[in-house]
GROMACS .gro file of N, CA and C in nm:
model
  288
    1MET      N    1   0.947   0.294  -1.166
    1MET     CA    2   0.952   0.188  -1.056
    1MET      C    3   0.882   0.270  -0.931
    2TYR      N    4   0.782   0.184  -0.869
    2TYR     CA    5   0.714   0.234  -0.759
    2TYR      C    6   0.716   0.153  -0.643
    3LYS      N    7   0.755   0.194  -0.513
    3LYS     CA    8   0.772   0.110  -0.401
    3LYS      C    9   0.658   0.164  -0.303
    4VAL      N   10   0.576   0.063  -0.254
    4VAL     CA   11   0.463   0.087  -0.168
    4VAL      C   12   0.479  -0.015  -0.058
    5PHE      N   13   0.443   0.039   0.067
    5PHE     CA   14   0.446  -0.052   0.197
    5PHE      C   15   0.310  -0.096   0.218
    6VAL      N   16   0.277  -0.227   0.233
    6VAL     CA   17   0.148  -0.273   0.293
    6VAL      C   18   0.172  -0.339   0.418
    7ASN      N   19   0.126  -0.279   0.516
    7ASN     CA   20   0.160  -0.345   0.657
    7ASN      C   21   0.305  -0.376   0.679
    8GLU      N   22   0.387  -0.291   0.654
    8GLU     CA   23   0.526  -0.298   0.672
    8GLU      C   24   0.595  -0.400   0.561
    9LYS      N   25   0.522  -0.447   0.463
    9LYS     CA   26   0.585  -0.542   0.372
    9LYS      C   27   0.586  -0.458   0.243
   10LYS      N   28   0.694  -0.487   0.180
   10LYS     CA   29   0.736  -0.426   0.053
   10LYS      C   30   0.656  -0.469  -0.075
   11LEU      N   31   0.604  -0.377  -0.158
   11LEU     CA   32   0.554  -0.399  -0.289
   11LEU      C   33   0.607  -0.319  -0.378
   12LEU      N   34   0.676  -0.373  -0.468
   12LEU     CA   35   0.767  -0.310  -0.569
   12LEU      C   36   0.691  -0.335  -0.713
   13LEU      N   37   0.661  -0.223  -0.781
   13LEU     CA   38   0.606  -0.218  -0.907
   13LEU      C   39   0.710  -0.179  -1.006
   14SER      N   40   0.755  -0.258  -1.111
   14SER     CA   41   0.856  -0.230  -1.185
   14SER      C   42   0.859  -0.283  -1.337
   15LYS      N   43   0.931  -0.235  -1.428
   15LYS     CA   44   0.922  -0.287  -1.557
   15LYS      C   45   0.993  -0.400  -1.575
   16GLN      N   46   1.091  -0.437  -1.494
   16GLN     CA   47   1.161  -0.560  -1.509
   16GLN      C   48   1.157  -0.633  -1.356
   17SER      N   49   1.177  -0.770  -1.378
   17SER     CA   50   1.175  -0.854  -1.257
   17SER      C   51   1.294  -0.817  -1.160
   18GLU      N   52   1.277  -0.802  -1.044
   18GLU     CA   53   1.376  -0.775  -0.944
   18GLU      C   54   1.386  -0.905  -0.872
   19ASN      N   55   1.514  -0.908  -0.806
   19ASN     CA   56   1.547  -1.020  -0.709
   19ASN      C   57   1.473  -1.000  -0.566
   20LEU      N   58   1.347  -1.023  -0.556
   20LEU     CA   59   1.282  -1.023  -0.426
   20LEU      C   60   1.230  -1.153  -0.396
   21GLU      N   61   1.164  -1.165  -0.267
   21GLU     CA   62   1.116  -1.299  -0.219
   21GLU      C   63   1.017  -1.379  -0.322
   22LYS      N   64   0.922  -1.280  -0.357
   22LYS     CA   65   0.819  -1.328  -0.465
   22LYS      C   66   0.814  -1.239  -0.582
   23THR      N   67   0.789  -1.278  -0.704
   23THR     CA   68   0.756  -1.197  -0.818
   23THR      C   69   0.650  -1.237  -0.902
   24LEU      N   70   0.566  -1.151  -0.953
   24LEU     CA   71   0.449  -1.179  -1.032
   24LEU      C   72   0.451  -1.088  -1.148
   25GLY      N   73   0.434  -1.169  -1.264
   25GLY     CA   74   0.422  -1.079  -1.404
   25GLY      C   75   0.285  -1.013  -1.407
   26TYR      N   76   0.279  -0.890  -1.450
   26TYR     CA   77   0.153  -0.809  -1.472
   26TYR      C   78   0.085  -0.865  -1.577
   27GLU      N   79  -0.042  -0.921  -1.556
   27GLU     CA   80  -0.128  -0.953  -1.688
   27GLU      C   81  -0.253  -0.858  -1.670
   28ASN      N   82  -0.323  -0.827  -1.561
   28ASN     CA   83  -0.423  -0.726  -1.560
   28ASN      C   84  -0.442  -0.697  -1.413
   29VAL      N   85  -0.548  -0.630  -1.372
   29VAL     CA   86  -0.561  -0.581  -1.219
   29VAL      C   87  -0.576  -0.707  -1.143
   30THR      N   88  -0.603  -0.829  -1.188
   30THR     CA   89  -0.611  -0.944  -1.089
   30THR      C   90  -0.462  -0.975  -1.034
   31SER      N   91  -0.354  -0.931  -1.118
   31SER     CA   92  -0.222  -0.972  -1.076
   31SER      C   93  -0.206  -0.896  -0.937
   32LEU      N   94  -0.247  -0.759  -0.931
   32LEU     CA   95  -0.228  -0.670  -0.833
   32LEU      C   96  -0.316  -0.715  -0.718
   33GLU      N   97  -0.435  -0.762  -0.729
   33GLU     CA   98  -0.521  -0.822  -0.623
   33GLU      C   99  -0.444  -0.938  -0.569
   34ILE      N  100  -0.401  -1.023  -0.629
   34ILE     CA  101  -0.323  -1.157  -0.593
   34ILE      C  102  -0.200  -1.092  -0.510
   35ALA      N  103  -0.143  -1.003  -0.560
   35ALA     CA  104  -0.012  -0.942  -0.472
   35ALA      C  105  -0.057  -0.876  -0.344
   36LEU      N  106  -0.167  -0.822  -0.345
   36LEU     CA  107  -0.195  -0.765  -0.216
   36LEU      C  108  -0.247  -0.859  -0.120
   37ASP      N  109  -0.305  -0.956  -0.167
   37ASP     CA  110  -0.362  -1.085  -0.083
   37ASP      C  111  -0.230  -1.142  -0.028
   38LEU      N  112  -0.145  -1.170  -0.112
   38LEU     CA  113  -0.034  -1.242  -0.053
   38LEU      C  114   0.045  -1.159   0.051
   39LEU      N  115   0.062  -1.027   0.046
   39LEU     CA  116   0.126  -0.949   0.151
   39LEU      C  117   0.033  -0.935   0.268
   40GLU      N  118  -0.107  -0.930   0.250
   40GLU     CA  119  -0.202  -0.929   0.376
   40GLU      C  120  -0.208  -1.042   0.444
   41ASN      N  121  -0.217  -1.157   0.379
   41ASN     CA  122  -0.268  -1.280   0.432
   41ASN      C  123  -0.149  -1.399   0.454
   42THR      N  124  -0.035  -1.370   0.394
   42THR     CA  125   0.086  -1.482   0.405
   42THR      C  126   0.182  -1.421   0.476
   43SER      N  127   0.300  -1.500   0.488
   43SER     CA  128   0.425  -1.471   0.534
   43SER      C  129   0.527  -1.395   0.442
   44VAL      N  130   0.469  -1.375   0.323
   44VAL     CA  131   0.543  -1.294   0.217
   44VAL      C  132   0.585  -1.169   0.268
   45LYS      N  133   0.709  -1.115   0.270
   45LYS     CA  134   0.743  -0.992   0.329
   45LYS      C  135   0.784  -0.881   0.217
   46GLU      N  136   0.809  -0.940   0.098
   46GLU     CA  137   0.835  -0.854  -0.030
   46GLU      C  138   0.795  -0.912  -0.148
   47LEU      N  139   0.736  -0.838  -0.240
   47LEU     CA  140   0.683  -0.891  -0.354
   47LEU      C  141   0.707  -0.784  -0.476
   48ASN      N  142   0.742  -0.833  -0.579
   48ASN     CA  143   0.756  -0.752  -0.710
   48ASN      C  144   0.654  -0.787  -0.813
   49VAL      N  145   0.579  -0.678  -0.859
   49VAL     CA  146   0.494  -0.708  -0.967
   49VAL      C  147   0.554  -0.629  -1.089
   50PHE      N  148   0.584  -0.690  -1.185
   50PHE     CA  149   0.657  -0.626  -1.315
   50PHE      C  150   0.591  -0.637  -1.438
   51GLY      N  151   0.600  -0.551  -1.522
   51GLY     CA  152   0.534  -0.546  -1.655
   51GLY      C  153   0.592  -0.436  -1.735
   52GLU      N  154   0.587  -0.455  -1.864
   52GLU     CA  155   0.640  -0.330  -1.956
   52GLU      C  156   0.574  -0.196  -1.931
   53ASN      N  157   0.460  -0.196  -1.915
   53ASN     CA  158   0.377  -0.046  -1.905
   53ASN      C  159   0.350  -0.021  -1.760
   54ILE      N  160   0.475   0.029  -1.692
   54ILE     CA  161   0.462   0.061  -1.554
   54ILE      C  162   0.359   0.171  -1.526
   55ASP      N  163   0.325   0.260  -1.608
   55ASP     CA  164   0.227   0.355  -1.591
   55ASP      C  165   0.085   0.309  -1.579
   56GLU      N  166   0.052   0.197  -1.672
   56GLU     CA  167  -0.071   0.135  -1.650
   56GLU      C  168  -0.084   0.045  -1.518
   57ILE      N  169   0.041  -0.015  -1.473
   57ILE     CA  170   0.027  -0.089  -1.358
   57ILE      C  171   0.000  -0.014  -1.235
   58TRP      N  172   0.074   0.112  -1.243
   58TRP     CA  173   0.063   0.216  -1.128
   58TRP      C  174  -0.084   0.258  -1.140
   59THR      N  175  -0.159   0.300  -1.243
   59THR     CA  176  -0.271   0.360  -1.247
   59THR      C  177  -0.375   0.265  -1.207
   60GLU      N  178  -0.372   0.119  -1.239
   60GLU     CA  179  -0.441   0.012  -1.196
   60GLU      C  180  -0.437  -0.005  -1.048
   61PHE      N  181  -0.326   0.004  -0.987
   61PHE     CA  182  -0.301  -0.015  -0.849
   61PHE      C  183  -0.375   0.089  -0.764
   62GLN      N  184  -0.360   0.222  -0.827
   62GLN     CA  185  -0.427   0.336  -0.736
   62GLN      C  186  -0.587   0.319  -0.759
   63LYS      N  187  -0.644   0.260  -0.863
   63LYS     CA  188  -0.778   0.234  -0.861
   63LYS      C  189  -0.837   0.145  -0.754
   64LEU      N  190  -0.753   0.066  -0.701
   64LEU     CA  191  -0.796  -0.041  -0.591
   64LEU      C  192  -0.804   0.031  -0.458
   65PHE      N  193  -0.777   0.165  -0.455
   65PHE     CA  194  -0.786   0.242  -0.312
   65PHE      C  195  -0.876   0.362  -0.343
   66ARG      N  196  -0.927   0.394  -0.229
   66ARG     CA  197  -1.007   0.515  -0.221
   66ARG      C  198  -0.907   0.639  -0.159
   67ILE      N  199  -0.898   0.732  -0.239
   67ILE     CA  200  -0.811   0.850  -0.201
   67ILE      C  201  -0.884   0.945  -0.093
   68ILE      N  202  -0.815   0.957   0.020
   68ILE     CA  203  -0.882   1.048   0.118
   68ILE      C  204  -0.774   1.158   0.148
   69GLU      N  205  -0.824   1.283   0.116
   69GLU     CA  206  -0.737   1.395   0.132
   69GLU      C  207  -0.728   1.414   0.281
   70ALA      N  208  -0.608   1.455   0.326
   70ALA     CA  209  -0.560   1.491   0.466
   70ALA      C  210  -0.468   1.588   0.460
   71ALA      N  211  -0.480   1.672   0.576
   71ALA     CA  212  -0.398   1.804   0.572
   71ALA      C  213  -0.347   1.814   0.734
   72GLY      N  214  -0.367   1.702   0.812
   72GLY     CA  215  -0.324   1.724   0.947
   72GLY      C  216  -0.427   1.778   1.026
   73GLY      N  217  -0.400   1.801   1.155
   73GLY     CA  218  -0.506   1.867   1.243
   73GLY      C  219  -0.575   1.762   1.314
   74ILE      N  220  -0.673   1.812   1.397
   74ILE     CA  221  -0.766   1.729   1.484
   74ILE      C  222  -0.865   1.646   1.372
   75VAL      N  223  -0.869   1.524   1.414
   75VAL     CA  224  -0.964   1.442   1.318
   75VAL      C  225  -1.091   1.408   1.432
   76ASN      N  226  -1.211   1.440   1.383
   76ASN     CA  227  -1.333   1.414   1.472
   76ASN      C  228  -1.405   1.307   1.393
   77ASN      N  229  -1.463   1.217   1.470
   77ASN     CA  230  -1.580   1.121   1.415
   77ASN      C  231  -1.712   1.203   1.416
   78PRO      N  232  -1.811   1.133   1.363
   78PRO     CA  233  -1.933   1.206   1.369
   78PRO      C  234  -2.008   1.233   1.510
   79GLU      N  235  -1.962   1.153   1.616
   79GLU     CA  236  -2.009   1.197   1.743
   79GLU      C  237  -1.927   1.291   1.802
   80GLY      N  238  -1.821   1.359   1.740
   80GLY     CA  239  -1.745   1.475   1.784
   80GLY      C  240  -1.629   1.415   1.863
   81GLU      N  241  -1.612   1.293   1.878
   81GLU     CA  242  -1.489   1.234   1.953
   81GLU      C  243  -1.358   1.260   1.861
   82ILE      N  244  -1.254   1.288   1.931
   82ILE     CA  245  -1.104   1.320   1.881
   82ILE      C  246  -1.032   1.174   1.863
   83LEU      N  247  -0.984   1.163   1.734
   83LEU     CA  248  -0.881   1.065   1.731
   83LEU      C  249  -0.753   1.084   1.783
   84PHE      N  250  -0.708   0.990   1.866
   84PHE     CA  251  -0.566   0.977   1.926
   84PHE      C  252  -0.511   0.848   1.886
   85ILE      N  253  -0.366   0.855   1.879
   85ILE     CA  254  -0.289   0.750   1.869
   85ILE      C  255  -0.192   0.710   1.977
   86LYS      N  256  -0.159   0.593   2.004
   86LYS     CA  257  -0.072   0.574   2.090
   86LYS      C  258   0.065   0.540   2.037
   87ARG      N  259   0.163   0.617   2.058
   87ARG     CA  260   0.286   0.610   1.985
   87ARG      C  261   0.402   0.604   2.081
   88LEU      N  262   0.477   0.504   2.083
   88LEU     CA  263   0.603   0.505   2.184
   88LEU      C  264   0.561   0.501   2.338
   89GLY      N  265   0.440   0.455   2.357
   89GLY     CA  266   0.388   0.444   2.497
   89GLY      C  267   0.309   0.569   2.543
   90LYS      N  268   0.317   0.680   2.456
   90LYS     CA  269   0.228   0.792   2.484
   90LYS      C  270   0.125   0.834   2.395
   91TRP      N  271   0.016   0.893   2.434
   91TRP     CA  272  -0.095   0.925   2.364
   91TRP      C  273  -0.059   1.046   2.278
   92ASP      N  274  -0.102   1.064   2.139
   92ASP     CA  275  -0.064   1.177   2.058
   92ASP      C  276  -0.170   1.196   1.958
   93LEU      N  277  -0.168   1.314   1.902
   93LEU     CA  278  -0.260   1.343   1.793
   93LEU      C  279  -0.191   1.294   1.664
   94PRO      N  280  -0.267   1.254   1.563
   94PRO     CA  281  -0.203   1.201   1.445
   94PRO      C  282  -0.175   1.321   1.373
   95LYS      N  283  -0.043   1.310   1.287
   95LYS     CA  284  -0.002   1.436   1.221
   95LYS      C  285   0.000   1.379   1.063
   96GLY      N  286  -0.038   1.478   0.984
   96GLY     CA  287  -0.032   1.435   0.845
   96GLY      C  288   0.064   1.509   0.757
   0.00000   0.00000   0.00000
């Protein structure tokens, strides 16, 4: 079972159907694309994609994203500007 959060909404990838707001049976990568679209563009707050081969589901899910290695520290853009974030009303450096 894998639990992923998409904009603070829960996506659960599992072998068996779980009792969540919305469930989708895994057929192929399109099932995952539909799940992400529902979480990003509707009021659905939690969604379960389930299927027998959880390793295949997880592998296909990972392929939908580009992996970016991060180790913390200062993040600069090509112009040399430093990335800051505003957290709890204060400016801060992101931590990885």
